[in-house]
Each structure stands twice: as structure tokens, then as C-alpha cells.
CSV table of C-alpha atoms in Angstrom, one decimal:
chain,number,residue,atom,x,y,z
L,22,MET,CA,-73.0,91.6,-91.1
L,23,LYS,CA,-75.6,91.2,-93.1
L,24,GLU,CA,-77.4,87.7,-92.5
L,25,HIS,CA,-80.1,85.9,-94.8
L,26,THR,CA,-82.8,84.1,-93.0
L,27,TYR,CA,-84.9,81.3,-93.4
L,28,GLU,CA,-88.3,79.8,-91.1
L,29,GLY,CA,-89.5,76.9,-91.2
L,30,LYS,CA,-90.1,73.2,-89.6
L,31,ASN,CA,-87.4,71.1,-91.3
L,32,GLU,CA,-83.6,72.0,-91.1
L,33,GLU,CA,-82.5,70.3,-93.6
L,34,GLU,CA,-84.9,71.9,-96.3
L,35,LEU,CA,-84.1,75.0,-95.1
L,36,VAL,CA,-80.5,75.1,-96.4
L,37,LYS,CA,-81.1,73.4,-99.1
L,38,GLU,CA,-83.3,76.2,-100.1
L,39,ALA,CA,-80.6,78.7,-98.8
L,40,TYR,CA,-78.6,77.0,-100.9
L,41,LYS,CA,-80.5,77.7,-103.5
L,42,ASP,CA,-81.0,81.0,-103.2
L,43,LEU,CA,-78.4,82.2,-102.5
L,44,SER,CA,-76.2,80.4,-105.5
L,45,VAL,CA,-74.3,78.9,-103.0
L,46,ASP,CA,-73.1,75.2,-101.0
L,47,GLN,CA,-71.3,74.1,-97.9
L,48,SER,CA,-68.0,74.6,-99.5
L,49,ASN,CA,-68.5,79.0,-99.5
L,50,SER,CA,-71.4,79.9,-96.9
L,51,TYR,CA,-71.9,79.4,-93.1
L,52,TYR,CA,-75.2,79.0,-91.1
L,53,TYR,CA,-76.1,78.5,-87.5
L,54,VAL,CA,-79.5,77.4,-86.5
L,55,THR,CA,-82.1,78.9,-84.0
L,56,LYS,CA,-85.3,77.3,-82.3
L,57,GLU,CA,-88.8,78.6,-81.0
L,58,LYS,CA,-91.7,77.7,-79.3
L,59,VAL,CA,-93.9,80.0,-81.1
L,60,GLY,CA,-98.0,80.1,-80.7
L,61,LEU,CA,-101.0,78.5,-78.3
L,62,LEU,CA,-99.6,75.3,-79.2
L,63,LYS,CA,-95.7,76.3,-79.0
L,64,LYS,CA,-94.7,75.2,-82.4
L,65,GLU,CA,-91.3,74.8,-83.0
L,66,VAL,CA,-89.9,77.3,-86.2
L,67,VAL,CA,-86.1,76.7,-86.8
L,68,THR,CA,-84.8,79.1,-88.1
L,69,ILE,CA,-81.4,79.1,-90.7
L,70,HIS,CA,-79.1,82.2,-90.3
L,71,MET,CA,-76.7,82.2,-93.2
L,72,VAL,CA,-73.9,84.4,-95.0
L,73,THR,CA,-71.6,83.9,-97.9
L,74,GLN,CA,-68.3,82.8,-98.1
L,75,GLU,CA,-68.1,86.2,-99.8
L,76,GLU,CA,-69.5,88.6,-97.7
L,77,VAL,CA,-67.7,87.5,-95.1
L,78,ILE,CA,-64.7,88.7,-97.5
L,79,GLU,CA,-66.0,91.8,-97.7
L,80,PHE,CA,-66.6,92.4,-93.9
L,81,ILE,CA,-63.5,91.2,-93.1
L,82,LYS,CA,-62.1,94.1,-95.0
L,83,ASP,CA,-64.0,96.8,-93.7
L,84,TYR,CA,-63.4,96.4,-90.7
L,85,LEU,CA,-59.9,95.9,-91.0
L,86,THR,CA,-59.6,98.9,-92.9
L,87,LYS,CA,-61.4,100.5,-90.3
L,88,LEU,CA,-59.4,99.2,-87.4
L,89,THR,CA,-55.6,100.2,-89.9
L,90,ASN,CA,-57.4,103.3,-90.4
L,91,ASP,CA,-58.0,103.9,-86.5
L,92,MET,CA,-54.5,103.0,-85.7
L,93,GLY,CA,-53.0,106.2,-88.5
L,94,ILE,CA,-52.2,103.2,-91.3
L,95,LYS,CA,-53.3,103.1,-94.1
L,96,THR,CA,-53.5,99.9,-95.7
L,97,THR,CA,-54.7,97.3,-99.1
L,98,MET,CA,-55.3,94.0,-99.2
L,99,GLU,CA,-55.6,90.5,-101.2
L,100,THR,CA,-57.4,87.2,-100.3
L,101,ALA,CA,-57.6,84.1,-101.4
L,102,VAL,CA,-59.6,81.4,-100.1
L,103,ARG,CA,-57.3,78.0,-99.9
L,104,ASP,CA,-58.9,74.7,-98.5
L,105,ASP,CA,-61.0,76.2,-95.7
L,106,HIS,CA,-59.0,78.5,-94.8
L,107,ILE,CA,-59.9,82.3,-95.3
L,108,ILE,CA,-56.4,84.1,-96.7
L,109,ILE,CA,-56.1,88.1,-95.8
L,110,ARG,CA,-52.9,89.9,-97.2
L,111,MET,CA,-52.8,93.5,-96.0
L,112,PHE,CA,-50.3,96.0,-97.5
L,113,SER,CA,-49.6,98.9,-95.7
L,114,ASP,CA,-47.1,102.0,-94.8
L,115,ASN,CA,-46.4,100.6,-91.2
L,116,ASP,CA,-45.6,96.8,-91.9
L,117,SER,CA,-43.5,96.6,-88.0
L,118,LEU,CA,-46.1,98.1,-86.2
L,119,LEU,CA,-48.9,95.3,-87.9
L,120,ILE,CA,-46.6,92.9,-87.4
L,121,GLY,CA,-44.8,93.6,-84.0
L,122,TYR,CA,-42.6,91.8,-82.2
L,123,GLU,CA,-42.0,88.5,-82.9
L,124,GLY,CA,-45.6,89.1,-85.2
L,125,ARG,CA,-47.2,89.1,-81.6
L,126,THR,CA,-49.9,92.4,-83.0
L,127,LEU,CA,-50.4,90.3,-86.6
L,128,LYS,CA,-51.4,87.5,-84.1
L,129,ALA,CA,-53.7,89.5,-81.4
L,130,LEU,CA,-54.9,91.2,-84.7
L,131,THR,CA,-56.2,87.8,-85.9
L,132,LEU,CA,-57.3,86.0,-82.8
L,133,VAL,CA,-59.5,89.5,-82.0
L,134,LEU,CA,-60.7,89.4,-86.1
L,135,LYS,CA,-62.0,85.3,-84.9
L,136,GLN,CA,-64.0,86.2,-82.3
L,137,VAL,CA,-65.4,89.6,-84.4
L,138,ILE,CA,-66.4,86.7,-86.7
L,139,ASN,CA,-67.3,84.7,-83.9
L,140,ASN,CA,-69.5,86.7,-82.4
L,141,GLN,CA,-71.1,88.0,-86.0
L,142,ILE,CA,-72.1,83.9,-87.3
L,143,HIS,CA,-71.1,81.6,-84.3
L,144,GLN,CA,-68.5,79.6,-86.2
L,145,ASN,CA,-64.5,79.5,-85.3
L,146,LEU,CA,-63.4,80.4,-89.5
L,147,ASN,CA,-59.8,79.5,-90.2
L,148,ILE,CA,-58.6,82.5,-91.2
L,149,ASN,CA,-55.0,83.7,-92.2
L,150,LEU,CA,-54.1,87.4,-91.6
L,151,ASP,CA,-50.7,88.1,-93.3
L,152,VAL,CA,-48.9,91.5,-93.5
L,153,SER,CA,-47.0,91.4,-96.6
L,154,ASN,CA,-45.1,88.1,-96.9
L,155,TYR,CA,-43.5,87.5,-93.8
L,156,GLN,CA,-45.9,84.6,-92.8
L,157,GLU,CA,-45.4,83.2,-96.1
L,158,LYS,CA,-41.8,83.6,-95.3
L,159,ARG,CA,-42.8,81.9,-91.4
L,160,ASP,CA,-44.6,79.4,-93.6
L,161,LYS,CA,-40.5,78.5,-95.1
L,162,ARG,CA,-39.6,78.5,-91.6
L,163,ILE,CA,-41.8,76.3,-90.0
L,164,GLU,CA,-41.1,73.7,-93.1
L,165,ARG,CA,-37.7,74.1,-92.7
L,166,LEU,CA,-38.1,73.6,-88.4
L,167,ALA,CA,-40.3,70.2,-89.2
L,168,LYS,CA,-37.7,68.9,-91.4
L,169,ASN,CA,-35.2,69.4,-89.1
L,170,ILE,CA,-37.1,67.9,-86.1
L,171,ALA,CA,-38.5,64.7,-88.7
L,172,ARG,CA,-34.6,64.3,-88.6
L,173,GLU,CA,-33.7,64.7,-85.3
L,174,VAL,CA,-36.6,62.2,-84.5
L,175,GLU,CA,-35.4,59.8,-87.1
L,176,GLN,CA,-32.1,59.7,-85.3
L,177,THR,CA,-33.3,59.4,-81.4
L,178,LYS,CA,-36.2,58.0,-82.1
L,179,ASN,CA,-37.9,60.0,-79.1
L,180,PRO,CA,-40.3,62.3,-79.7
L,181,VAL,CA,-40.4,65.8,-80.3
L,182,THR,CA,-42.8,68.6,-79.5
L,183,MET,CA,-43.7,71.5,-81.5
L,184,GLU,CA,-44.0,74.7,-80.3
L,185,ASN,CA,-48.5,76.1,-79.7
L,186,MET,CA,-49.6,76.9,-83.5
L,187,ASN,CA,-52.2,77.7,-84.5
L,188,SER,CA,-54.5,74.9,-87.1
L,189,TYR,CA,-52.7,75.9,-90.7
L,190,GLU,CA,-49.9,76.1,-89.4
L,191,ARG,CA,-50.3,72.7,-87.8
L,192,ARG,CA,-51.5,71.9,-91.5
L,193,ILE,CA,-47.8,72.9,-92.8
L,194,VAL,CA,-46.1,70.3,-90.7
L,195,HIS,CA,-49.1,67.5,-90.9
L,196,ASN,CA,-48.8,68.1,-95.0
L,197,ILE,CA,-44.7,68.0,-95.1
L,198,LEU,CA,-44.2,65.2,-92.6
L,199,ALA,CA,-46.7,63.3,-94.6
L,200,ASP,CA,-45.4,60.5,-96.9
L,201,SER,CA,-42.2,60.0,-94.3
L,202,ASP,CA,-41.5,57.0,-93.5
L,203,LYS,CA,-39.8,57.4,-90.3
L,204,VAL,CA,-42.0,60.0,-88.9
L,205,TYR,CA,-45.4,60.3,-87.8
L,206,THR,CA,-47.0,63.6,-86.6
L,207,LYS,CA,-50.3,64.2,-84.2
L,208,SER,CA,-51.8,67.6,-83.0
L,209,GLU,CA,-52.4,68.1,-79.2
L,210,GLY,CA,-53.9,70.5,-76.5
L,211,GLU,CA,-56.8,72.8,-76.4
L,212,GLU,CA,-56.6,76.2,-78.2
L,213,PRO,CA,-54.5,78.1,-78.0
L,214,ASN,CA,-52.3,75.4,-76.6
L,215,ARG,CA,-52.8,73.8,-79.6
L,216,HIS,CA,-50.0,71.8,-80.5
L,217,VAL,CA,-48.1,68.9,-83.4
L,218,ILE,CA,-45.5,66.4,-81.8
L,219,VAL,CA,-43.4,64.8,-84.1
L,220,TYR,CA,-43.0,60.7,-83.0
L,221,PRO,CA,-40.4,58.3,-84.5
L,222,LYS,CA,-42.4,55.2,-87.2
L,223,GLU,CA,-41.8,52.0,-85.3
L,224,SER,CA,-39.5,49.6,-87.0
């Protein structure tokens, strides 16, 4: 992935220069910083390495196209950005193979993709990979499950721990129960074993 680099003394000024030069802002770009001592006086040089969100999305599409071609699967893709999540939906001639048993292949592809991106730009991005409408159906299932668990917690007054979920799925649970006056939610644990716990509100 091509990086746009800017060198100087002041990180804040370099970031502003990069935003202006690339016509982006914090919401649609990513950067990391490296620092180096140079010269006889060992003066510190700051380097900003920036990529735009559009460039990241194009990289993802190219990477997934090559990966699925190597699997013998032809794919087309739709992309969107929602909140701070990059959403990639693949359509193929073999959806079942890309999804795998209980979505395991799709989860593995997502993990690999996130690691590749992290290696490129040194950031953990929120990437949601879907095949046809598999994840959309799962989202609806998570919403129904969250509501059912909320009713259970409301009746029993005992907290319930949900299955491990990624950040996007956890947000679905938090959002669907955010306005409840009977229960509240908290994310606990460390990735990739982070999960939501639904707690009863005190009377």
C-alpha cells in the first residue's frame, strides 16, 4: 500500500500539512509516526506516514480479489463506510465456501485481512467483511438475541454473558439495548475474547 510521507520537526504541523495536501481529515485517513535522530547533532526528524481511507479500501478490494482468485472463486464487491467501520460485502460463485461452517471461514478471512492491514499501516481498523447478506442476517439474529436476553435479565435480575463478538457486533447489542430502563450493557474481556454482559438496572 502506498504511503504518503511528510518529514519535519513538529508532528502536529506535519499532520495538518498531510490533511491539506491529500484533501482528507481525521475521519477518512490513517497515519503513524516514526522518529529518527540524524546528523552529528542527532537532531530528531519526525516522519508522518499517511494513507487515505479510499486507498485502504482499494487495497482491501485488490487483496481480497487476489485471495479469492487463488481459492478458485470469482468475486465482486460493494463497499461502504458506517461510523468508523469499513464494510466490505463480497458476492461470489461459491458463497458457502467463503462463509464456511458457522461463518468460520469468513471470520478467518476477516482476521487475516485485519492483520495484513495492521502490518501495512500499524493500526487496528474496524473492518466488517460480509458474503452476500450472511452478516446482515447475523446482525438481525444478534438483535433478537439481545432483546431476548434483556427480557431474561429483567425477569431474573441476574446478569447474562453473551458470546464473544467483534467490536461491530458488540455495538449492535449496545445500541439495541441503549434505551432500556430495565437493563444496561458493558463490554468486558480482551480481544479476541471480548464480550457483552447484560446487567439488570437497580430499581
